[in-house]
Amino acid sequence: MSAMDLLDLDSSLTEEERQIRAVVRQLIDDRVRPQVAGWYEAGQVPARELAREFGKLGLLGMHLTGYGCAGSTAVAYGLACLELEAGDSGVRSLVSVQGSLAMYAIWRYGSEEQKQRWLPAMATGEAIGCFGLTEPDHGSDPASMATRARRDGDDWVLTGTKMWITNAPIADVAVIWARTDEGVRGFAVPMDTRGVAAREIGRKMSLRASVTGEISLDDVRLPADAQLPGAVGLKAPLSCLTEARHGIVWGALGAARDCLETTLSYATTRTQFGRPLAGFQLTQAKLADMAVEWNKGYLVALQLGRLADAGKLRPEQVSVGKLNNVREALAIARQCRTILGANGVSGDYPVMRHANNLESVLTYEGTSEIHQLVIGQKLTGVSAFT
Ligand SMILES: Cc1cc2nc3c(=O)[nH]c(=O)nc-3n(C[C@H](O)[C@H](O)[C@H](O)COP(=O)(O)OP(=O)(O)OC[C@H]3O[C@@H](n4cnc5c(N)ncnc54)[C@H](O)[C@@H]3O)c2cc1C
């Protein structure tokens, strides 16, 4: 049992869940941990290579069924996200966007032909997907999106710009959400379609081991069958976000665990005033508080995962987990940084990288404020969004 698991929560995992976790942990130890500081510093990550390796292990769309997907439990998927993000939030984002956003949208709302065309290749990592909802002028309020899709004969013509899109510069297919005369609709857009361009967003101080881009759609003509037939209205992209947010609830715990394990090891070996940092009561108070928060977050994740596996998970419950676990993971990363002193700001240790990454995780997939509003609406029955 890990020293972090104060409440023996691992005992509620099945043997299969434990095995999946062990396999992903090993992969991260072998493939990501030794190199990720360099990727982060360079702002470059071998995302395509990683996707193929993750695909071999069945991590892409792993909680989906059919079309080459592993069909695992939501808890097993969550544990995989936790281990991936213990490596780096950017690496977990690659898997989340591929599986929970792009693949899930096609799996849930696509035609049989769209599923056959994209899902098996995405499950192996041969094809990369992205999910374009956010725009330069519309982030938290996607209902106001400006991207338009208009009918022209049997075709659709898309115009607009999507911003901050994970994987966009390396993607083969983008799930694009656009306003039509009938409301919001989704489209599976091959990235090599004429009029589609993806520009990489540089100078990110966070999630540097993840590729992020802007997609411009300049009179992009698509055949009628590019539209996802089952996606009607804004609730379709929001349901995809609920899927991905569940992974984030778990993933953030991974970043926090890596910070805590690094800090525990540092505090027991670094000596000041003639004793290890871990021997000071002030340090122990910090460590205890962080471990308590981590265990509470793990309980939340397990409960949400079990609800998801029972088919009972509601969006506001995911908001509870996303709000709490990311906020606490970021607080843990910042507190750990203080215990590492000057080394806390060094790239030789993973703590500041995790803290910087978690700033993005706090913002994407619904900011903390948006999740507070979701929970507030549930509690009061009053919407305070506008
Ligand atoms: C690294 C990274 C990767 C991303 N990947 C993707 C992706 O793959 N696909 C995608 O579609 N998007 C992606 N995003 C975009 C992300 O989802 C948005 O940034 C997020 O939804 C917030 O939108 P915004 O940045 O426009 O902020 P804004 O909506 O402008 O919000 C700014 C601030 O105002 C607050 N605010 C806004 N409205 C309210 C309100 N009603 N009440 C109180 N406070 C409010 C917000 O909480 C926030 O603090 C990514 C973002 C980042 C940083």
PDB file of N, CA and C in Angstrom, residues 148-151 155-156 178-187 227 231-235:
ATOM      1  N   ARG A 148     -20.005  29.259 -37.732  1.00  0.00           N
ATOM      2  CA  ARG A 148     -21.272  28.995 -38.407  1.00  0.00           C
ATOM      3  C   ARG A 148     -21.123  27.810 -39.354  1.00  0.00           C
ATOM      4  N   ALA A 149     -22.182  27.041 -39.463  1.00  0.00           N
ATOM      5  CA  ALA A 149     -22.264  26.005 -40.506  1.00  0.00           C
ATOM      6  C   ALA A 149     -23.552  26.279 -41.270  1.00  0.00           C
ATOM      7  N   ARG A 150     -23.399  26.525 -42.590  1.00  0.00           N
ATOM      8  CA  ARG A 150     -24.621  26.769 -43.377  1.00  0.00           C
ATOM      9  C   ARG A 150     -24.735  25.721 -44.467  1.00  0.00           C
ATOM     10  N   ARG A 151     -25.957  25.428 -44.797  1.00  0.00           N
ATOM     11  CA  ARG A 151     -26.248  24.473 -45.861  1.00  0.00           C
ATOM     12  C   ARG A 151     -25.985  25.101 -47.219  1.00  0.00           C
ATOM     13  N   ASP A 155     -24.293  19.992 -49.194  1.00  0.00           N
ATOM     14  CA  ASP A 155     -23.065  20.217 -48.419  1.00  0.00           C
ATOM     15  C   ASP A 155     -23.309  21.130 -47.213  1.00  0.00           C
ATOM     16  N   TRP A 156     -22.310  21.123 -46.340  1.00  0.00           N
ATOM     17  CA  TRP A 156     -22.227  22.111 -45.267  1.00  0.00           C
ATOM     18  C   TRP A 156     -21.017  22.992 -45.545  1.00  0.00           C
ATOM     19  N   ALA A 178     -20.503  23.954 -34.250  1.00  0.00           N
ATOM     20  CA  ALA A 178     -20.835  25.177 -34.987  1.00  0.00           C
ATOM     21  C   ALA A 178     -22.335  25.456 -34.871  1.00  0.00           C
ATOM     22  N   ARG A 179     -22.653  26.730 -35.030  1.00  0.00           N
ATOM     23  CA  ARG A 179     -24.064  27.135 -34.982  1.00  0.00           C
ATOM     24  C   ARG A 179     -24.677  26.961 -36.377  1.00  0.00           C
ATOM     25  N   THR A 180     -25.849  26.368 -36.442  1.00  0.00           N
ATOM     26  CA  THR A 180     -26.597  26.266 -37.701  1.00  0.00           C
ATOM     27  C   THR A 180     -27.947  26.956 -37.491  1.00  0.00           C
ATOM     28  N   ASP A 181     -28.750  27.034 -38.546  1.00  0.00           N
ATOM     29  CA  ASP A 181     -30.077  27.643 -38.396  1.00  0.00           C
ATOM     30  C   ASP A 181     -30.935  26.848 -37.414  1.00  0.00           C
ATOM     31  N   GLU A 182     -30.594  25.559 -37.227  1.00  0.00           N
ATOM     32  CA  GLU A 182     -31.401  24.721 -36.310  1.00  0.00           C
ATOM     33  C   GLU A 182     -30.778  24.618 -34.914  1.00  0.00           C
ATOM     34  N   GLY A 183     -29.665  25.304 -34.670  1.00  0.00           N
ATOM     35  CA  GLY A 183     -28.998  25.195 -33.373  1.00  0.00           C
ATOM     36  C   GLY A 183     -27.598  24.628 -33.540  1.00  0.00           C
ATOM     37  N   VAL A 184     -26.961  24.304 -32.394  1.00  0.00           N
ATOM     38  CA  VAL A 184     -25.566  23.817 -32.440  1.00  0.00           C
ATOM     39  C   VAL A 184     -25.532  22.388 -32.998  1.00  0.00           C
ATOM     40  N   ARG A 185     -24.561  22.135 -33.880  1.00  0.00           N
ATOM     41  CA  ARG A 185     -24.360  20.801 -34.431  1.00  0.00           C
ATOM     42  C   ARG A 185     -22.858  20.488 -34.416  1.00  0.00           C
ATOM     43  N   GLY A 186     -22.538  19.185 -34.481  1.00  0.00           N
ATOM     44  CA  GLY A 186     -21.137  18.766 -34.488  1.00  0.00           C
ATOM     45  C   GLY A 186     -20.751  18.178 -35.836  1.00  0.00           C
ATOM     46  N   PHE A 187     -19.481  18.336 -36.192  1.00  0.00           N
ATOM     47  CA  PHE A 187     -18.984  17.863 -37.488  1.00  0.00           C
ATOM     48  C   PHE A 187     -17.644  17.162 -37.286  1.00  0.00           C
ATOM     49  N   GLN A 227     -21.571  15.611 -40.839  1.00  0.00           N
ATOM     50  CA  GLN A 227     -22.285  16.023 -39.617  1.00  0.00           C
ATOM     51  C   GLN A 227     -22.518  14.814 -38.718  1.00  0.00           C
ATOM     52  N   ALA A 231     -25.896  14.396 -32.706  1.00  0.00           N
ATOM     53  CA  ALA A 231     -25.559  15.561 -31.856  1.00  0.00           C
ATOM     54  C   ALA A 231     -26.508  16.709 -32.160  1.00  0.00           C
ATOM     55  N   VAL A 232     -27.432  16.952 -31.247  1.00  0.00           N
ATOM     56  CA  VAL A 232     -28.443  17.993 -31.454  1.00  0.00           C
ATOM     57  C   VAL A 232     -28.383  18.965 -30.280  1.00  0.00           C
ATOM     58  N   GLY A 233     -27.938  20.177 -30.554  1.00  0.00           N
ATOM     59  CA  GLY A 233     -27.910  21.196 -29.497  1.00  0.00           C
ATOM     60  C   GLY A 233     -26.626  21.176 -28.679  1.00  0.00           C
ATOM     61  N   LEU A 234     -26.499  22.171 -27.799  1.00  0.00           N
ATOM     62  CA  LEU A 234     -25.288  22.342 -26.997  1.00  0.00           C
ATOM     63  C   LEU A 234     -25.094  21.211 -25.987  1.00  0.00           C
ATOM     64  N   LYS A 235     -26.173  20.512 -25.668  1.00  0.00           N
ATOM     65  CA  LYS A 235     -26.022  19.430 -24.682  1.00  0.00           C
ATOM     66  C   LYS A 235     -25.092  18.324 -25.202  1.00  0.00           C
TER      67      LYS A 235
END
